[in-house]
Structure formats: structure tokens, C-alpha cells
Short mmCIF file of C-alpha atoms in Angstrom, two decimals:
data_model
loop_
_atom_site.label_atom_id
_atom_site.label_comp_id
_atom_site.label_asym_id
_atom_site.label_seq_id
_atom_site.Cartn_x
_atom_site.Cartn_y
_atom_site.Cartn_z
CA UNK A 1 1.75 -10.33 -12.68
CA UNK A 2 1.47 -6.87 -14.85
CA UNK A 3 4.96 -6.17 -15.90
CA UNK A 4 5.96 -2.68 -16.57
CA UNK A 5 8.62 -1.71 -18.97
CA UNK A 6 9.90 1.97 -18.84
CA UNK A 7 11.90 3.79 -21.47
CA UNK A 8 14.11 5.09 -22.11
CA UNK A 9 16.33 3.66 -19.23
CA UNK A 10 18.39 6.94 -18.90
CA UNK A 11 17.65 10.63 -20.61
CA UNK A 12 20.70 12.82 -20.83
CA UNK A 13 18.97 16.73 -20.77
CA UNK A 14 19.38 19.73 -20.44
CA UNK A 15 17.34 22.58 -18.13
CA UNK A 16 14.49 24.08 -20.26
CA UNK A 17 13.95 20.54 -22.38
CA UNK A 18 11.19 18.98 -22.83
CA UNK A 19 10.66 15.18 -21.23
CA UNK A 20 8.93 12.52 -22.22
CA UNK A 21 9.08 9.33 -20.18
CA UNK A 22 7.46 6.20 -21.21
CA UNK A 23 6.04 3.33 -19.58
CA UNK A 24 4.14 0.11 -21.28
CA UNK A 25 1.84 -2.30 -19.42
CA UNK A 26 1.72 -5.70 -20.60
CA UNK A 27 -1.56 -6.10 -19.97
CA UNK A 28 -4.53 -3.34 -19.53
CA UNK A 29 -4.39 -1.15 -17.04
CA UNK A 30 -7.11 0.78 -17.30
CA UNK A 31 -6.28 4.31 -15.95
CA UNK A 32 -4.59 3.09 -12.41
CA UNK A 33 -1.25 4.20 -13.26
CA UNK A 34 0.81 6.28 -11.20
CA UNK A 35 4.24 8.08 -11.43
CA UNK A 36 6.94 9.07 -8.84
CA UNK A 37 10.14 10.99 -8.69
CA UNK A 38 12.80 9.53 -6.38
CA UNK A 39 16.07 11.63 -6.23
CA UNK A 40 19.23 10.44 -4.15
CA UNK A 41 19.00 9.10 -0.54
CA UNK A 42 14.78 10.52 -0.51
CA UNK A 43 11.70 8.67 -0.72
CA UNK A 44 9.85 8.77 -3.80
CA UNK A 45 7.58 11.20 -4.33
CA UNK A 46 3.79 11.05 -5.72
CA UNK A 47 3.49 13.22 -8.95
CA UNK A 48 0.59 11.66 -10.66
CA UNK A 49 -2.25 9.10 -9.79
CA UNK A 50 -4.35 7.47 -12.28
CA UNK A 51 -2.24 8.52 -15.14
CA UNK A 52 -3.65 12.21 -15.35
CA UNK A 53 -4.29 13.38 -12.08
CA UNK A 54 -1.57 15.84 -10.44
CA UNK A 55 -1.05 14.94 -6.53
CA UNK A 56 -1.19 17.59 -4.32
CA UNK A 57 1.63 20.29 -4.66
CA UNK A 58 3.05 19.16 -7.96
CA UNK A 59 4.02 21.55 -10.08
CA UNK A 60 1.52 22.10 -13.62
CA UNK A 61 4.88 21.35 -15.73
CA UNK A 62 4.19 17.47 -14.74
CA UNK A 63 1.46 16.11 -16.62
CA UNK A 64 0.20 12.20 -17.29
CA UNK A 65 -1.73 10.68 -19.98
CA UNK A 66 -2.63 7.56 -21.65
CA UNK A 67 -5.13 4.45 -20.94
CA UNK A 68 -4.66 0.88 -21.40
CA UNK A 69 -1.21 -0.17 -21.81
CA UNK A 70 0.70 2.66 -22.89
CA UNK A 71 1.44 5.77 -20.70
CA UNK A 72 3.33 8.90 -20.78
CA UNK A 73 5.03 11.37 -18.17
CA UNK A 74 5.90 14.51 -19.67
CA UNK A 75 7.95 17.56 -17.93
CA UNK A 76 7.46 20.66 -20.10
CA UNK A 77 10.19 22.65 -19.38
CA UNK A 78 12.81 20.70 -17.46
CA UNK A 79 14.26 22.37 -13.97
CA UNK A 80 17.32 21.82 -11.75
CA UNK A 81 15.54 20.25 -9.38
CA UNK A 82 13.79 17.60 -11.79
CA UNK A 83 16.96 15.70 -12.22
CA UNK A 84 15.64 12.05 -10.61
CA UNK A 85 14.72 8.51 -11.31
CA UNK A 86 11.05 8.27 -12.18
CA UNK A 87 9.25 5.20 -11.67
CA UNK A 88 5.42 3.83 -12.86
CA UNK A 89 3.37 1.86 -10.38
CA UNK A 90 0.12 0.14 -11.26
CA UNK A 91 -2.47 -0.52 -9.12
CA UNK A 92 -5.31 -2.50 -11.28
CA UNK A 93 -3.89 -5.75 -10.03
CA UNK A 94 -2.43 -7.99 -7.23
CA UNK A 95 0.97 -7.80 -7.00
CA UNK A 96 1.18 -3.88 -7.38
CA UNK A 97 4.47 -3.67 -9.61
CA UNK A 98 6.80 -0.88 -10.31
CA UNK A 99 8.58 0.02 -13.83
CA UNK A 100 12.58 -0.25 -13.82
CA UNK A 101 12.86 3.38 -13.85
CA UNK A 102 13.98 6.04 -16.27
CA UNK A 103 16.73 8.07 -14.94
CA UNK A 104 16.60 11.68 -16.02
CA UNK A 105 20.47 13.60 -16.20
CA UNK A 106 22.74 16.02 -16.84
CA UNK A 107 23.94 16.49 -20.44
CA UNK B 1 0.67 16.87 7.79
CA UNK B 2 0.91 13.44 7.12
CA UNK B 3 3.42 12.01 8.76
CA UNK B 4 5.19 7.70 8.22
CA UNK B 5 7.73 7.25 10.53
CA UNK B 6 9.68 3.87 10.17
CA UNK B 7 11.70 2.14 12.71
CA UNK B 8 13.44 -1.37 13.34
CA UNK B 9 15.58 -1.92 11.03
CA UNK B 10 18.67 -3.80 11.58
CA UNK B 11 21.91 -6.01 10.53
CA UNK B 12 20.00 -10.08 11.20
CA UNK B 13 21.54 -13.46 10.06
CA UNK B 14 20.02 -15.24 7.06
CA UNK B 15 16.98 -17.72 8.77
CA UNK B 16 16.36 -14.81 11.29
CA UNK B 17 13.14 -12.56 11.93
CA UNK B 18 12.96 -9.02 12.12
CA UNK B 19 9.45 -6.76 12.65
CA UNK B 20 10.03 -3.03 11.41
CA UNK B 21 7.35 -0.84 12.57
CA UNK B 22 5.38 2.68 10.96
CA UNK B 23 4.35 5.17 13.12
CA UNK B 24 1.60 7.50 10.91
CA UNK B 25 0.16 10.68 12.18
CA UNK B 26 -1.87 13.51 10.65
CA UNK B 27 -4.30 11.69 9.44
CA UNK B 28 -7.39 9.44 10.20
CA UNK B 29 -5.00 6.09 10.07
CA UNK B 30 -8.17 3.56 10.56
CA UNK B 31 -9.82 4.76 7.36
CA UNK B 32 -6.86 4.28 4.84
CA UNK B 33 -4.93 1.17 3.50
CA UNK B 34 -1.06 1.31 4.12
CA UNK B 35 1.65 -0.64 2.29
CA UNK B 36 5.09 -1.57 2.59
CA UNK B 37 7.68 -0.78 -0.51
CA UNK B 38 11.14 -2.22 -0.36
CA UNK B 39 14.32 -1.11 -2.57
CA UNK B 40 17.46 -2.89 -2.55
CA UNK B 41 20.72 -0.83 -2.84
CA UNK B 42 21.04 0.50 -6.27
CA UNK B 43 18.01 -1.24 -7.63
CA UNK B 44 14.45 0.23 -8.06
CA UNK B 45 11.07 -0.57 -6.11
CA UNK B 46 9.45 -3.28 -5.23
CA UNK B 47 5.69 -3.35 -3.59
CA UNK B 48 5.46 -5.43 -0.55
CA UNK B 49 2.90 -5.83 1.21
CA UNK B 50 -0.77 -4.03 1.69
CA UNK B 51 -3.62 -4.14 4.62
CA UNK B 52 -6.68 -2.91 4.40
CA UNK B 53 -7.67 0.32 7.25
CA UNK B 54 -9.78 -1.83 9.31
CA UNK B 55 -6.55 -4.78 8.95
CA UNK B 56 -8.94 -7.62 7.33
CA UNK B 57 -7.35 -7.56 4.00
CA UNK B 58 -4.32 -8.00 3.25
CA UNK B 59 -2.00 -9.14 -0.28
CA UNK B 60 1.49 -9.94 -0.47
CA UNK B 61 4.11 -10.27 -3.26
CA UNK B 62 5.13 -13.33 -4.22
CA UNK B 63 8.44 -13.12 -2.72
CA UNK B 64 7.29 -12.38 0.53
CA UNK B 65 4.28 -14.70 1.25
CA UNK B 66 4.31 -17.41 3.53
CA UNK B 67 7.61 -15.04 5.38
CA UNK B 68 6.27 -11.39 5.84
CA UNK B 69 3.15 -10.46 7.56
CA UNK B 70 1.50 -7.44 7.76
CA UNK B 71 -0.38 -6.06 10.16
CA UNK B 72 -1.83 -2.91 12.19
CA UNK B 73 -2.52 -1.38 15.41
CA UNK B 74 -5.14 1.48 14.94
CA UNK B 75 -5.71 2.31 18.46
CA UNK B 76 -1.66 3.03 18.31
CA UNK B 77 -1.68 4.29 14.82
CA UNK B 78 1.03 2.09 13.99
CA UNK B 79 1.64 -0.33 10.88
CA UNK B 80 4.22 -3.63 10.81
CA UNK B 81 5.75 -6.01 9.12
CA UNK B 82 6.78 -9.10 10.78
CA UNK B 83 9.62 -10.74 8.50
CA UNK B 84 10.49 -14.16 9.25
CA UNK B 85 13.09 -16.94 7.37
CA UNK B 86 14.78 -13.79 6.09
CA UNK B 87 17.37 -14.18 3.09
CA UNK B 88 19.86 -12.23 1.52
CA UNK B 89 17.64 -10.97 -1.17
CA UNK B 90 15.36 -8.91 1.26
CA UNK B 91 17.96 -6.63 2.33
CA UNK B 92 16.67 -3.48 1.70
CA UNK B 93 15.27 -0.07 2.54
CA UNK B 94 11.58 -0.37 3.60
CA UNK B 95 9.85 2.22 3.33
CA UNK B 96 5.70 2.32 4.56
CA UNK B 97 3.56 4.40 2.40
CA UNK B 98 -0.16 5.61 2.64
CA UNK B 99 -2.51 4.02 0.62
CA UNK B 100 -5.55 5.74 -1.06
CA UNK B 101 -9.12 5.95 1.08
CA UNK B 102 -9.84 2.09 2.16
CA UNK B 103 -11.95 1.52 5.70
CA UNK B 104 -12.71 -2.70 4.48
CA UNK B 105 -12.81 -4.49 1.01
CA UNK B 106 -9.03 -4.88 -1.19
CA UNK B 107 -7.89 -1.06 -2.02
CA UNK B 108 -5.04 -1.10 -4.99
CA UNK B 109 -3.90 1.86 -4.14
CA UNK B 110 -0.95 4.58 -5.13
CA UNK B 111 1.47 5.73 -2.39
CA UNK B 112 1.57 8.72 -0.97
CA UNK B 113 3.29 9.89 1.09
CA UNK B 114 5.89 7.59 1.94
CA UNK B 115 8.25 7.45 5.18
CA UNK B 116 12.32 8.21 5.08
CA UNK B 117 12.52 4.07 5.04
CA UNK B 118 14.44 1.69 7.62
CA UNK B 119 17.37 -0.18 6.58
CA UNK B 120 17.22 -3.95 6.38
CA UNK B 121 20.53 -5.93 6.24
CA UNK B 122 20.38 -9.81 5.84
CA UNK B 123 23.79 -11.04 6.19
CA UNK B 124 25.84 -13.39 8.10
#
């Protein structure tokens, strides 16, 4: 099984900051990572698919990159309504696994 | 619009069964894998179970297999997820979620979107 490790656990911010989120593979990947925001009592939400690749309707201030093993969501300019846990998901093998998820908060 | 609509869930003893059920609309079901993603209070997600669109694949977690099977009605555009020998530890929200493009063959897919999710209480 493909364990993936996020960090950091828990990012205090502020609106207008910059956010990076990481997530680390132990094993290659390849590009078949994906990212999702979950905020309280909702479903996640699809931002990105095979680490670059914006689903439909997410804002251009979410962007993916990295190959491999190591992986990177970034938020450019942080908004209210980006306060959520973010989760990775792989999908290059059986059993799809999920990162522990980086909470993102309220300095 | 794409639309998962899960229903079900319920309070059932530890040793009982349980089969939660997707309704999808909006979208060509029969020509897409679906998946089911469980998250226990407080705690973060866990992949389930996935079946291929036409229902000949299918891949389990771990924690799940031999228990939980998946399966699909396309004429009713409906997924499920037949849980038997149910413990503690599977009390959850389920949630069904569309998988990527996938008539046949294994799809590894990403979810999206994903139902509002069914509750799932194992207790006695």
C-alpha cells in the first residue's frame, strides 16, 4: 500500500497568504495525484487531478505540481472561503489511499 | 449536473449487515467507474471500494474485503454497497463518488463529484 504523508498537519494563516501544502508518496506515483478541499459537515471537493490539472470550476489561485513522490498544493493568495482540510489521494495503485490531511486556519 | 445521492444508512449491531445505496444522475452512469469513500467522525478519508462502469471489476481495501461488496444497477443508475459482519470500526459517513471515464478494464480513478454521504453507526 502507497502511504501518503501530508504536512504540515495544521497551517495557522491569514487572508491574502500564500499556502503551500505538502504531500510525500512513499513510493512513485507518477503524476496520479489528486487534491481535495473538505470544509465542515460538506463533501470534499475535487481541486486538482493528476497533480497539475485544475477540475472544473476551481479557481486559478489553486495550482498542483510535482511528479514522483513529492507533491505540492499551493493557494496564492489565501480567501475566506479557503479555510478547510485538504487531503491527497493517489490513484497509481490498488488500495487508492488518502493523506492525513493538512488543516488550513485562522491566525 | 451530476448528481450522487446516498441513502441507507443506519444505527446496526456489531455482526449485522447493512446495504447503503447511490442514486447518480446527469450523467452517462454505465460508462464511468464509481467508488465508495468512508470517514469516521473526526478522522480523515478512507477509499473503499471501486467497480468498474460495466460492474466486472471491482477492488476493495483491505479492511473491507471478504465483508463489503460492491456492486451496480445501470439500467437503475444506482451504485451499492452490501456490508456484512459489520464492526465498530466501520462506522462512518459513506460517501459514493464518480470515478474518472471507465466502460471495462481496472480505472484508478480521482473522485469527483462526491454525494452529501449516509451515516453508518455500528454499535450495540
Amino acid at each position: 500500500e502507497i502511504v501518503l504523508t501530508q504536512s504540515p498537519a495544521t497551517l495557522s494563516l491569514s487572508p491574502g497568504e500564500r499556502v503551500t501544502v505538502s504531500c510525500r508518496a512513499s513510493q512513485s506515483v507518477s503524476s496520479h495525484l489528486a487534491w481535495y478541499q473538505q470544509k465542515p459537515g460538506q463533501a470534499p471537493r475535487l481541486l486538482i487531478y493528476d497533480a497539475s490539472n485544475r477540475a472544473t470550476g476551481i479557481p486559478a489561485r489553486f495550482s498542483g505540481s510535482g511528479s514522483g513522490t513529492d507533491f505540492t498544493l499551493t493557494i496564492s493568495s489565501l480567501e475566506s472561503e479557503d479555510f478547510a482540510v485538504y487531503y491527497c489521494q493517489q490513484r497509481n495503485n490498488w488500495p487508492l489511499t488518502f493523506g492525513g490531511g493538512t488543516k488550513v486556519e485562522f491566525k | 449536473e451530476v448528481q450522487l445521492v446516498e441513502s441507507g444508512g443506519a444505527l446496526v449491531q456489531p455482526g449485522g449487515s447493512l446495504r447503503v445505496s447511490c442514486a447518480a444522475s446527469g450523467f452517462t452512469f454505465s460508462n464511468y467507474g464509481m467508488n465508495w469513500v468512508r470517514q469516521a467522525p473526526g478522522k480523515g478519508l478512507e477509499w473503499v471500494s471501486a467497480i468498474s462502469g460495466s460492474g466486472e471489476n471491482t477492488n476493495y481495501a483491505d479492511s473491507v474485503k471478504g465483508r463489503f461488496t460492491i456492486s451496480r444497477d445501470n439500467s437503475k443508475n444506482t451504485l451499492y454497497l452490501q456490508m456484512n459482519s459489520l464492526r465498530a470500526g466501520d462506522t462512518a459517513v459513506y460517501y459514493c463518488a464518480k470515478g474518472r471515464y471507465c466502460s471495462g478494464g481496472s480505472c484508478p480513478s480521482w473522485f469527483d463529484p462526491w454525494g452529501q454521504g449516509t451515516l453508518v453507526a455500528v454499535s450495540s
